[in-house]
Short mmCIF file of C-alpha atoms in Angstrom, two decimals:
data_model
loop_
_atom_site.label_atom_id
_atom_site.label_comp_id
_atom_site.label_asym_id
_atom_site.label_seq_id
_atom_site.Cartn_x
_atom_site.Cartn_y
_atom_site.Cartn_z
CA MET A 1 0.00 0.00 0.00
CA THR A 2 1.22 3.47 -0.87
CA GLU A 3 -0.32 6.79 -0.02
CA LEU A 4 0.42 10.27 -1.27
CA ASP A 5 -0.80 12.69 1.35
CA ASN A 6 -1.17 16.20 -0.04
CA ALA A 7 2.17 15.79 -1.83
CA SER A 8 3.59 18.69 -3.81
CA LEU A 9 6.86 18.88 -5.69
CA HIS A 10 8.93 21.89 -6.61
CA LEU A 11 11.92 21.88 -8.93
CA TYR A 12 14.64 24.49 -8.80
CA SER A 13 16.01 26.12 -11.89
CA MET A 14 19.67 26.73 -11.01
CA THR A 15 20.39 29.31 -13.71
CA SER A 16 17.46 31.52 -12.78
CA LYS A 17 18.24 31.09 -9.10
CA GLY A 18 21.39 33.06 -9.77
CA LEU A 19 24.05 30.46 -9.13
CA ASN A 20 25.84 31.50 -12.24
CA ILE A 21 29.21 33.19 -12.04
CA LYS A 22 28.63 35.39 -15.09
CA LYS A 23 25.35 36.67 -13.70
CA GLU A 24 26.83 37.24 -10.27
CA LEU A 25 29.79 39.12 -11.74
CA VAL A 26 27.52 41.35 -13.83
CA LYS A 27 25.49 42.05 -10.66
CA ILE A 28 28.57 42.94 -8.59
CA VAL A 29 30.11 45.10 -11.30
CA GLY A 30 26.73 46.74 -11.90
CA LYS A 31 26.36 47.57 -8.22
CA PHE A 32 29.93 48.80 -8.02
CA LEU A 33 29.48 51.10 -11.00
CA ASN A 34 25.99 52.00 -9.79
CA LEU A 35 24.43 50.82 -13.03
CA ARG A 36 20.80 50.67 -11.99
CA PHE A 37 19.55 49.26 -15.24
CA ILE A 38 21.46 45.99 -14.66
CA ASN A 39 19.67 45.37 -11.40
CA LYS A 40 16.37 46.27 -13.05
CA ILE A 41 16.95 43.80 -15.87
CA ASP A 42 17.88 41.19 -13.30
CA LYS A 43 14.72 41.75 -11.28
CA ASN A 44 12.54 41.52 -14.39
CA LYS A 45 14.29 38.32 -15.43
CA ASP A 46 13.63 36.72 -12.06
CA LYS A 47 9.95 37.61 -12.24
CA SER A 48 9.48 36.05 -15.66
CA ASN A 49 11.65 33.04 -14.86
CA PRO A 50 11.08 32.01 -11.28
CA SER A 51 13.66 29.72 -9.70
CA LYS A 52 11.08 27.57 -7.92
CA ILE A 53 8.80 25.72 -10.29
CA LEU A 54 5.73 23.88 -9.06
CA ILE A 55 5.70 20.46 -10.75
CA LEU A 56 3.11 18.54 -8.72
CA LYS A 57 0.41 20.13 -6.63
CA ASN A 58 -1.43 18.65 -3.65
CA ILE A 59 -1.65 15.03 -4.79
CA ASN A 60 -3.88 12.89 -2.56
CA VAL A 61 -4.12 9.24 -3.60
CA PHE A 62 -4.13 5.78 -2.14
CA ILE A 63 -2.67 2.81 -4.03
CA ASN A 64 -3.77 -0.63 -2.88
CA LYS A 65 -1.89 -3.87 -3.36
CA GLY A 66 -2.45 -5.18 -6.87
CA ASP A 67 -3.68 -1.86 -8.28
CA ARG A 68 -2.84 -1.34 -11.96
CA ILE A 69 -2.99 2.35 -12.67
CA GLY A 70 -2.64 4.06 -16.04
CA LEU A 71 -1.40 7.64 -16.06
CA ILE A 72 -3.04 9.80 -18.69
CA GLY A 73 -2.16 13.36 -19.58
CA ALA A 74 -0.56 15.69 -22.07
CA ASN A 75 3.21 16.23 -22.24
CA GLY A 76 4.37 18.23 -19.22
CA SER A 77 1.31 17.35 -17.16
CA GLY A 78 3.44 15.73 -14.44
CA LYS A 79 3.17 12.02 -15.31
CA SER A 80 6.92 11.33 -15.19
CA SER A 81 7.34 13.44 -12.08
CA ILE A 82 4.70 11.52 -10.17
CA LEU A 83 6.44 8.27 -11.18
CA LYS A 84 9.71 9.62 -9.82
CA LEU A 85 8.02 10.82 -6.66
CA ILE A 86 6.45 7.46 -6.00
CA SER A 87 9.75 5.69 -6.74
CA GLY A 88 11.63 7.76 -4.18
CA ILE A 89 13.83 9.50 -6.76
CA TYR A 90 12.19 12.77 -5.69
CA LYS A 91 10.88 13.55 -2.24
CA PRO A 92 7.82 15.76 -1.89
CA SER A 93 8.60 19.41 -1.11
CA ARG A 94 5.34 19.45 0.86
CA GLY A 95 3.15 16.61 2.09
CA LEU A 96 4.08 12.97 2.58
CA ILE A 97 4.52 9.61 0.93
CA LYS A 98 3.56 6.70 3.14
CA GLY A 99 4.06 2.99 2.51
CA ASP A 100 6.09 1.16 -0.10
CA TYR A 101 8.05 2.84 -2.84
CA PHE A 102 7.76 1.66 -6.44
CA TYR A 103 10.71 0.35 -8.45
CA PRO A 104 11.37 2.80 -11.32
CA MET A 105 11.57 1.30 -14.80
CA ILE A 106 12.14 4.67 -16.33
CA ILE A 107 15.71 4.68 -17.56
CA ARG A 108 16.48 3.93 -21.21
CA ASP A 109 20.19 3.73 -20.49
CA LEU A 110 22.26 0.56 -20.10
CA ASN A 111 24.66 1.97 -17.46
CA VAL A 112 27.71 1.24 -19.63
CA SER A 113 29.34 2.82 -22.67
CA ASP A 114 27.93 1.90 -26.09
CA ASP A 115 31.40 0.56 -26.97
CA LEU A 116 30.80 -2.36 -24.62
CA ALA A 117 28.68 -5.42 -25.35
CA GLY A 118 25.26 -6.43 -24.06
CA ILE A 119 26.93 -8.97 -21.78
CA ASP A 120 28.87 -6.10 -20.14
CA ALA A 121 25.62 -4.20 -19.62
CA ALA A 122 24.21 -7.30 -17.92
CA LYS A 123 27.31 -7.53 -15.70
CA ALA A 124 26.98 -3.83 -14.85
CA PHE A 125 23.35 -4.37 -13.84
CA PHE A 126 24.37 -7.34 -11.68
CA TYR A 127 27.14 -5.38 -9.92
CA GLN A 128 25.16 -2.15 -9.56
CA HIS A 129 22.24 -3.89 -7.86
CA GLY A 130 24.50 -6.13 -5.77
CA LEU A 131 22.58 -9.17 -7.00
CA GLY A 132 25.33 -11.45 -5.70
CA LEU A 133 24.35 -10.38 -2.21
CA LEU A 134 20.76 -11.42 -2.91
CA GLY A 135 22.00 -14.93 -3.69
CA TYR A 136 22.10 -14.76 -7.48
CA ASP A 137 24.95 -16.24 -9.46
CA LEU A 138 26.57 -14.10 -12.18
CA ASP A 139 26.84 -16.90 -14.78
CA TRP A 140 23.23 -17.93 -14.21
CA PHE A 141 22.16 -14.29 -14.52
CA LEU A 142 24.08 -13.71 -17.76
CA SER A 143 22.71 -16.83 -19.42
CA LYS A 144 19.20 -15.88 -18.31
CA ILE A 145 19.51 -12.40 -19.81
CA GLU A 146 20.99 -13.80 -23.03
CA LYS A 147 18.04 -16.15 -23.33
CA THR A 148 15.28 -13.69 -22.45
CA CYS A 149 16.46 -10.76 -24.54
CA SER A 150 16.70 -13.02 -27.65
CA ILE A 151 19.15 -10.91 -29.60
CA GLY A 152 21.41 -13.83 -30.50
CA ASP A 153 25.10 -13.14 -31.13
CA TYR A 154 24.51 -9.43 -30.66
CA PHE A 155 24.61 -10.06 -26.93
CA LEU A 156 28.39 -10.30 -27.30
CA ARG A 157 28.71 -7.34 -29.70
CA PRO A 158 29.04 -3.62 -28.92
CA ILE A 159 25.75 -1.96 -28.00
CA LYS A 160 26.32 0.78 -30.58
CA TYR A 161 25.47 -1.73 -33.32
CA TYR A 162 22.09 -2.55 -31.73
CA SER A 163 18.84 -1.44 -33.30
CA GLU A 164 16.42 0.49 -31.08
CA GLY A 165 14.35 -2.69 -30.72
CA MET A 166 17.35 -4.77 -29.60
CA ARG A 167 18.29 -2.15 -27.05
CA THR A 168 14.72 -2.15 -25.74
CA ARG A 169 14.74 -5.96 -25.47
CA LEU A 170 17.95 -5.89 -23.47
CA ILE A 171 16.78 -3.13 -21.11
CA PHE A 172 13.45 -4.84 -20.58
CA SER A 173 15.15 -8.20 -19.89
CA LEU A 174 17.45 -6.59 -17.34
CA LEU A 175 14.71 -4.67 -15.56
CA THR A 176 12.45 -7.70 -15.33
CA SER A 177 15.20 -10.23 -14.61
CA VAL A 178 14.94 -10.04 -10.86
CA ARG A 179 12.04 -8.90 -8.75
CA LEU A 180 13.58 -5.99 -6.86
CA SER A 181 10.17 -4.74 -5.77
CA GLU A 182 6.57 -5.88 -6.12
CA ASN A 183 5.56 -2.43 -7.29
CA LEU A 184 6.63 -1.04 -10.64
CA ALA A 185 6.58 2.48 -12.04
CA ILE A 186 6.98 2.43 -15.83
CA ASP A 187 7.29 5.39 -18.16
CA GLU A 188 5.94 5.08 -21.72
CA GLY A 189 6.10 1.28 -21.76
CA PHE A 190 8.39 -0.59 -24.12
CA GLY A 191 6.86 0.29 -27.45
CA THR A 192 9.88 0.11 -29.77
CA GLY A 193 10.15 -3.67 -29.93
CA ASP A 194 8.47 -5.76 -32.64
CA LYS A 195 5.06 -7.46 -32.26
CA LYS A 196 6.56 -10.72 -31.00
CA PHE A 197 8.53 -8.86 -28.37
CA ALA A 198 5.46 -6.81 -27.38
CA LEU A 199 3.58 -10.04 -26.68
CA GLN A 200 6.51 -11.54 -24.78
CA ALA A 201 6.90 -8.32 -22.79
CA GLU A 202 3.21 -8.33 -21.92
CA GLU A 203 3.38 -11.91 -20.66
CA LYS A 204 6.61 -11.24 -18.81
CA LEU A 205 5.29 -8.12 -17.13
CA LYS A 206 2.07 -9.84 -16.08
CA SER A 207 3.91 -12.77 -14.53
CA PHE A 208 6.44 -10.38 -13.00
CA LEU A 209 3.72 -8.40 -11.28
CA GLY A 210 1.86 -11.50 -10.10
CA SER A 211 -1.38 -10.93 -8.24
CA GLU A 212 0.06 -8.77 -5.46
CA GLY A 213 2.21 -6.39 -7.47
CA SER A 214 1.05 -2.85 -8.18
CA LEU A 215 1.74 -1.02 -11.41
CA LEU A 216 1.87 2.64 -12.31
CA LEU A 217 2.18 3.00 -16.06
CA ALA A 218 2.47 6.35 -17.85
CA SER A 219 1.72 6.23 -21.55
CA HIS A 220 0.07 8.06 -24.43
CA SER A 221 -1.05 4.74 -25.86
CA ASN A 222 -4.58 3.83 -24.79
CA ASP A 223 -4.09 0.28 -26.07
CA LEU A 224 -1.05 -0.25 -23.88
CA LEU A 225 -2.86 1.15 -20.85
CA ARG A 226 -5.88 -1.09 -21.54
CA GLN A 227 -3.58 -4.15 -21.66
CA PHE A 228 -2.32 -3.64 -18.15
CA CYS A 229 -4.44 -1.19 -16.20
CA LYS A 230 -7.87 -1.10 -14.59
CA ARG A 231 -7.66 2.26 -12.88
CA GLY A 232 -6.84 5.60 -14.50
CA TRP A 233 -5.38 8.86 -13.27
CA VAL A 234 -5.68 11.97 -15.40
CA MET A 235 -3.01 14.62 -14.85
CA LYS A 236 -3.10 18.25 -15.88
CA GLY A 237 -0.66 21.01 -14.98
CA GLY A 238 0.82 18.99 -12.12
CA ARG A 239 -2.59 18.23 -10.61
CA LEU A 240 -4.38 14.91 -10.41
CA ILE A 241 -7.78 15.84 -11.77
CA PHE A 242 -9.38 12.43 -12.14
CA ASP A 243 -9.01 9.10 -10.36
CA GLY A 244 -11.34 6.26 -11.31
CA PRO A 245 -11.90 3.30 -13.64
CA LEU A 246 -9.64 3.42 -16.71
CA GLU A 247 -12.39 3.73 -19.34
CA GLU A 248 -13.96 6.61 -17.40
CA ALA A 249 -10.55 8.24 -17.22
CA PHE A 250 -10.25 8.04 -21.03
CA SER A 251 -13.73 9.58 -21.40
CA PHE A 252 -12.87 12.33 -18.93
CA TYR A 253 -9.62 13.09 -20.79
CA ASP A 254 -11.57 13.52 -24.05
CA SER A 255 -14.39 15.55 -22.49
CA ASP A 256 -14.94 19.28 -21.96
CA ALA A 257 -14.54 18.69 -18.24
CA TYR A 258 -10.82 18.05 -18.84
CA LEU A 259 -10.43 21.33 -20.71
CA THR A 260 -12.06 23.34 -17.95
CA ALA A 261 -10.45 21.47 -15.04
CA MET B 1 33.71 -17.49 0.74
CA ASN B 2 30.25 -18.82 1.56
CA LYS B 3 27.61 -16.41 0.26
CA SER B 4 25.43 -16.68 3.34
CA LYS B 5 28.39 -15.61 5.48
CA ILE B 6 28.79 -12.51 3.33
CA GLN B 7 25.07 -11.77 3.61
CA LYS B 8 25.19 -11.99 7.40
CA SER B 9 28.24 -9.84 8.07
CA LYS B 10 27.81 -6.12 7.54
CA PHE B 11 31.53 -5.64 6.98
CA LEU B 12 31.74 -8.44 4.41
CA ARG B 13 28.67 -7.05 2.65
CA LEU B 14 30.42 -3.69 2.42
CA LEU B 15 33.56 -5.32 1.01
CA TYR B 16 31.48 -7.28 -1.49
CA GLN B 17 29.71 -4.12 -2.59
CA LEU B 18 33.05 -2.29 -2.92
CA GLN B 19 34.24 -5.16 -5.09
CA ASN B 20 31.16 -4.62 -7.28
CA TYR B 21 31.95 -0.91 -7.68
CA TRP B 22 35.53 -1.83 -8.50
CA LYS B 23 34.24 -4.10 -11.29
CA LEU B 24 31.97 -1.32 -12.56
CA GLY B 25 34.98 1.00 -12.65
CA TRP B 26 36.86 -1.64 -14.61
CA LEU B 27 34.02 -1.80 -17.16
CA ASP B 28 34.47 1.95 -17.66
CA ASN B 29 38.19 1.46 -18.23
CA LYS B 30 37.43 -1.39 -20.62
CA ALA B 31 35.10 0.93 -22.54
CA ARG B 32 37.72 3.68 -22.69
CA TYR B 33 40.22 1.41 -24.45
CA ALA B 34 37.64 -0.68 -26.32
CA LYS B 35 38.86 0.08 -29.81
CA THR B 36 42.60 0.25 -29.15
CA TYR B 37 45.09 -2.54 -29.92
CA LEU B 38 46.97 -2.25 -26.65
CA GLY B 39 43.95 -1.74 -24.39
CA GLU B 40 44.70 -0.94 -20.75
CA VAL B 41 48.45 -1.23 -21.46
CA TRP B 42 48.12 2.38 -22.62
CA ILE B 43 47.68 3.48 -19.01
CA ALA B 44 51.16 2.21 -18.17
CA LEU B 45 52.70 3.17 -21.48
CA SER B 46 51.46 6.76 -21.41
CA VAL B 47 52.99 7.59 -18.00
CA ILE B 48 56.28 5.90 -18.90
CA LEU B 49 56.51 7.71 -22.25
CA LEU B 50 55.55 11.06 -20.73
CA SER B 51 58.02 10.70 -17.86
CA THR B 52 60.80 9.60 -20.19
CA PHE B 53 60.23 12.47 -22.60
CA LEU B 54 59.94 15.13 -19.89
CA GLY B 55 62.82 13.51 -18.00
CA ILE B 56 65.10 13.95 -21.01
CA VAL B 57 64.09 17.59 -21.59
CA TYR B 58 63.92 18.83 -18.00
CA GLY B 59 66.72 16.55 -16.79
CA ASP B 60 69.00 18.66 -18.92
CA ILE B 61 67.85 21.79 -17.03
CA PHE B 62 67.62 20.47 -13.47
CA GLY B 63 70.38 17.84 -13.64
CA SER B 64 70.15 14.05 -13.65
CA THR B 65 70.06 13.77 -9.85
CA ILE B 66 68.42 15.75 -7.07
CA ASP B 67 69.08 15.86 -3.34
CA GLY B 68 71.94 13.37 -3.50
CA ASP B 69 71.44 10.01 -5.18
CA ILE B 70 67.82 10.30 -6.27
CA LYS B 71 67.52 10.25 -10.04
CA TYR B 72 65.55 13.14 -11.49
CA PHE B 73 63.57 10.65 -13.58
CA SER B 74 62.26 8.90 -10.44
CA TYR B 75 61.28 12.23 -8.89
CA LEU B 76 59.54 13.42 -12.05
CA ALA B 77 57.85 10.14 -12.96
CA LEU B 78 56.28 9.74 -9.52
CA GLY B 79 55.19 13.38 -9.50
CA ILE B 80 53.59 13.15 -12.94
CA THR B 81 51.82 9.86 -12.20
CA LEU B 82 50.38 11.09 -8.92
CA TRP B 83 49.50 14.48 -10.35
CA ASN B 84 47.64 12.86 -13.28
CA CYS B 85 45.45 11.13 -10.72
CA ILE B 86 44.66 14.40 -8.90
CA ALA B 87 44.03 16.22 -12.19
CA ASP B 88 41.70 13.41 -13.35
CA SER B 89 39.79 13.54 -10.06
CA MET B 90 39.36 17.29 -10.40
CA ALA B 91 38.37 17.26 -14.07
CA LEU B 92 36.07 14.21 -13.95
CA GLY B 93 34.67 15.26 -10.59
CA SER B 94 33.69 18.75 -11.72
CA ARG B 95 31.37 17.33 -14.39
CA PHE B 96 30.39 14.13 -12.67
CA ILE B 97 26.92 14.89 -11.32
CA ILE B 98 25.91 16.73 -14.48
CA GLU B 99 27.05 13.82 -16.63
CA SER B 100 25.37 11.30 -14.34
CA ALA B 101 22.11 13.26 -14.32
CA ASN B 102 20.34 10.56 -16.34
CA GLN B 103 21.05 7.94 -13.70
CA ILE B 104 20.40 10.24 -10.75
CA LEU B 105 17.08 11.41 -12.17
CA ASN B 106 15.79 8.07 -13.43
CA THR B 107 17.03 5.45 -11.00
CA THR B 108 17.31 4.97 -7.27
CA TYR B 109 21.03 4.09 -7.45
CA SER B 110 22.75 5.55 -4.42
CA LEU B 111 25.05 8.50 -5.06
CA LYS B 112 27.69 6.65 -3.08
CA SER B 113 27.67 3.84 -5.65
CA LEU B 114 28.05 6.29 -8.53
CA PHE B 115 30.92 8.15 -6.82
CA LEU B 116 32.75 4.97 -5.86
CA ARG B 117 32.47 3.62 -9.39
CA LYS B 118 34.15 6.75 -10.74
CA PHE B 119 36.68 6.71 -7.90
CA PHE B 120 37.69 3.12 -8.62
CA TYR B 121 37.98 3.94 -12.30
CA ILE B 122 40.55 6.61 -11.37
CA CYS B 123 42.21 4.29 -8.82
CA GLN B 124 42.73 1.60 -11.45
CA ASN B 125 44.47 4.11 -13.68
CA LEU B 126 46.65 5.17 -10.75
CA PHE B 127 47.52 1.64 -9.70
CA ILE B 128 48.51 0.56 -13.21
CA GLY B 129 50.48 3.78 -13.82
CA LEU B 130 52.16 3.74 -10.42
CA THR B 131 53.05 0.03 -10.57
CA SER B 132 54.68 0.45 -13.97
CA ILE B 133 56.59 3.55 -12.82
CA LEU B 134 57.75 1.78 -9.65
CA LEU B 135 59.05 -1.06 -11.80
CA VAL B 136 60.97 1.37 -14.01
CA ILE B 137 62.34 3.17 -10.94
CA LEU B 138 63.68 -0.17 -9.73
CA ILE B 139 65.92 -0.12 -12.79
CA VAL B 140 67.21 3.46 -12.42
CA ASN B 141 67.19 3.72 -8.59
CA THR B 142 67.52 0.12 -7.39
CA GLU B 143 68.33 1.17 -3.85
CA LEU B 144 64.81 2.61 -3.41
CA ILE B 145 63.22 -0.85 -3.29
CA GLY B 146 63.38 -0.86 0.51
CA ASN B 147 61.25 2.29 0.61
CA TYR B 148 58.33 0.72 -1.24
CA ILE B 149 57.11 -0.83 1.99
CA GLN B 150 56.54 2.69 3.36
CA LEU B 151 54.04 3.42 0.60
CA PHE B 152 50.88 2.00 2.15
CA LEU B 153 49.80 4.75 4.58
CA PRO B 154 50.65 7.78 2.40
CA LEU B 155 48.94 6.11 -0.56
CA LEU B 156 45.83 5.54 1.52
CA VAL B 157 45.80 9.24 2.46
CA PHE B 158 46.27 10.13 -1.19
CA LEU B 159 43.32 7.94 -2.26
CA VAL B 160 40.95 9.33 0.38
CA PHE B 161 41.97 12.84 -0.68
CA ASN B 162 41.15 12.02 -4.31
CA LEU B 163 37.75 10.60 -3.41
CA LEU B 164 36.94 13.77 -1.50
CA ILE B 165 38.02 15.85 -4.50
CA ILE B 166 35.69 13.89 -6.79
CA ILE B 167 32.73 14.32 -4.45
CA TYR B 168 33.19 17.98 -3.56
CA PHE B 169 34.17 19.08 -7.06
CA SER B 170 31.09 17.33 -8.44
CA LEU B 171 28.80 19.04 -5.92
CA ILE B 172 30.31 22.46 -6.67
CA GLY B 173 30.23 21.70 -10.41
CA CYS B 174 26.55 20.88 -10.17
CA LEU B 175 25.66 24.02 -8.23
CA ILE B 176 27.88 26.37 -10.23
CA ARG B 177 27.96 25.27 -13.83
CA ASP B 178 30.88 27.57 -14.61
CA PHE B 179 33.07 25.62 -12.20
CA ALA B 180 33.86 22.83 -14.67
CA GLU B 181 35.18 25.43 -17.11
CA ILE B 182 37.60 26.89 -14.60
CA VAL B 183 38.93 23.58 -13.29
CA PRO B 184 41.37 22.84 -16.19
CA LEU B 185 42.82 26.33 -15.74
CA VAL B 186 43.20 25.92 -11.98
CA THR B 187 44.67 22.44 -12.44
CA THR B 188 47.30 23.78 -14.83
CA ILE B 189 48.17 26.67 -12.48
CA ILE B 190 48.52 24.33 -9.49
CA PHE B 191 50.62 21.93 -11.57
CA LEU B 192 53.01 24.62 -12.77
CA GLY B 193 53.12 26.24 -9.32
CA SER B 194 53.99 22.98 -7.58
CA PRO B 195 57.42 21.37 -7.42
CA ILE B 196 56.39 18.42 -9.58
CA LEU B 197 58.50 19.05 -12.68
CA TYR B 198 61.22 20.85 -10.73
CA PRO B 199 62.84 20.19 -7.34
CA ALA B 200 61.28 21.95 -4.34
CA SER B 201 64.66 23.52 -3.53
CA ARG B 202 64.35 25.63 -6.70
CA LEU B 203 61.44 27.59 -5.25
CA ASP B 204 63.74 29.66 -3.00
CA ASN B 205 61.67 32.64 -1.79
CA PHE B 206 58.47 31.04 -3.02
CA ALA B 207 58.81 27.91 -0.89
CA TRP B 208 55.68 28.96 0.98
CA ILE B 209 53.64 28.21 -2.16
CA ALA B 210 54.41 24.51 -1.78
CA LYS B 211 53.44 24.68 1.89
CA VAL B 212 49.96 26.08 1.27
CA ASN B 213 49.37 23.93 -1.80
CA ILE B 214 47.25 21.10 -0.37
CA PRO B 215 47.12 18.83 -3.46
CA TYR B 216 50.89 19.07 -3.74
CA ARG B 217 51.40 18.28 -0.06
CA VAL B 218 49.28 15.15 -0.31
CA LEU B 219 51.14 14.15 -3.47
CA ASP B 220 54.47 14.79 -1.76
CA LEU B 221 53.58 12.45 1.12
CA VAL B 222 53.61 9.54 -1.32
CA ARG B 223 56.59 10.71 -3.35
CA THR B 224 58.75 11.38 -0.30
CA ALA B 225 57.85 7.98 1.14
CA ILE B 226 59.17 6.28 -2.00
CA LEU B 227 62.17 8.48 -2.66
CA THR B 228 63.47 8.89 0.90
CA GLY B 229 61.60 6.28 2.91
CA GLU B 230 60.53 9.01 5.30
CA VAL B 231 56.91 9.00 6.42
CA ASN B 232 55.48 11.43 8.93
CA TYR B 233 53.14 8.87 10.49
CA LEU B 234 51.53 11.39 12.81
CA GLU B 235 50.67 13.74 9.96
CA CYS B 236 49.47 10.84 7.79
CA PHE B 237 47.25 9.42 10.53
CA PHE B 238 45.83 12.82 11.30
CA ILE B 239 44.99 13.54 7.65
CA LEU B 240 43.64 10.02 7.13
CA ILE B 241 41.34 10.14 10.16
CA ALA B 242 40.14 13.64 9.26
CA GLY B 243 39.60 12.51 5.66
CA LEU B 244 37.68 9.39 6.65
CA VAL B 245 35.48 11.30 9.09
CA LEU B 246 34.74 13.88 6.40
CA LEU B 247 34.04 11.07 3.95
CA LEU B 248 31.58 9.32 6.27
CA PHE B 249 29.85 12.61 6.97
CA THR B 250 29.71 13.38 3.25
CA PHE B 251 28.30 9.98 2.29
CA SER B 252 25.70 10.27 4.99
CA TYR B 253 24.78 13.76 3.74
CA LEU B 254 24.59 12.49 0.15
CA GLU B 255 22.25 9.64 1.04
CA ARG B 256 19.99 11.93 3.06
CA ASN B 257 19.90 14.53 0.31
CA ARG B 258 19.89 12.36 -2.78
CA THR B 259 16.57 13.71 -3.94
CA LYS B 260 17.67 17.29 -3.39
CA ILE B 261 20.75 16.65 -5.50
CA ALA B 262 18.53 14.98 -8.11
CA LEU B 263 16.62 18.25 -8.26
CA TRP B 264 19.87 20.20 -8.74
CA CYS B 265 20.45 18.14 -11.88
CA ASP B 266 17.11 19.07 -13.39
#
């Protein structure tokens, strides 16, 4: 169970906050030479470009065990930020998160240089997550990844020669190789693979989640959300404006109520 | 060792995790030399070639020996190898958080793990470079072999100092984006202002520069230990304890403020 209790999130824009040597120097020299216009420009700039940006506003939700939630919303509505908040990457600036964090399946990076092979990326994943300490064996892990990602000999070739689909297969295999948490937060799904992979991924994800696992999936694809989710959240401008059954969430998103919310 | 034993002991778990970060650092080194014929041999070869070339040129100016029997080559080669490590820590550190933003913003990897991976990457370069230089020094200054045993404590101080540089430079580099631009300049000034290429005795009236130059003083702890066998154990212990305390405090701060730092990256 996870609860967001009136959670808000602010991000800080470093350049507009003034932690920039050039800007500070101009300010100091301006003050020294009594150049009032510099300070005026600076003040105007700060007004139009505030350093503290509100990303999520007063989110109140409760996620039960086994909930499969689809996140719906336009770009910049706060979908990715809420995933990061619920994964513990961000902490709320105001309010609280109670209960279990979600495991973020957000990154599209293999944690090694593209000059290295897929097998090196698998080793990096194993070392980074300290899977040896959880009782897993490296050789077993590598052969499992090689089998599940199904990219053949490419597993031993540099990642830079991989197609986008192959890269997706490898990332997906790594992220679903070991159950690091029962709860998953996924951004945009894994849409770049072929049809066969999409089916495999669906099966894999379903078995990975089991009956107890919760899922938070952000996507612009209604089909993908329908495959996995029963509940829908509609986000707008950092606010959660609808929480209910998925089909009702789709209807709300397409209705006038969304525009006026 | 039995895996369950490792799982039970906190200390062994820490060692196991450090070993993992070491392996991650090695993957980064492997990637760096992925397309070369000689691979990691370049780490050793580059310091030997640089020291030999500079040794020939500057040896002509400063003489083939310094302070008695010590060959100028040994003095220079050690200085260059150790300085390269400090310069790498400063340069890589100043951009580290910015360049790791993708991982900080999209994963829950601890900052400690990211820093240690980079630190071990730099350590591996140092160990390979230093080992090869120490082997060459055995040929030109055979009598120094007895001093090698004195290396352990000063080297430990040197490593802790480099880890602190990586962490603090990366935090400053993240907060002040201009910092990474100024680091190469500062590194060059410190290098030229330190008795690395030239003997400290040449500084004359400017000897105080070497005294206030902290990176140089840490570097000199290691170099002096090898060249003269002299180690100021009290000073080394004091710096090491202070460094470790600062390191523990810093790691604790980083873990508590990971999300804040993630926001700095955005």
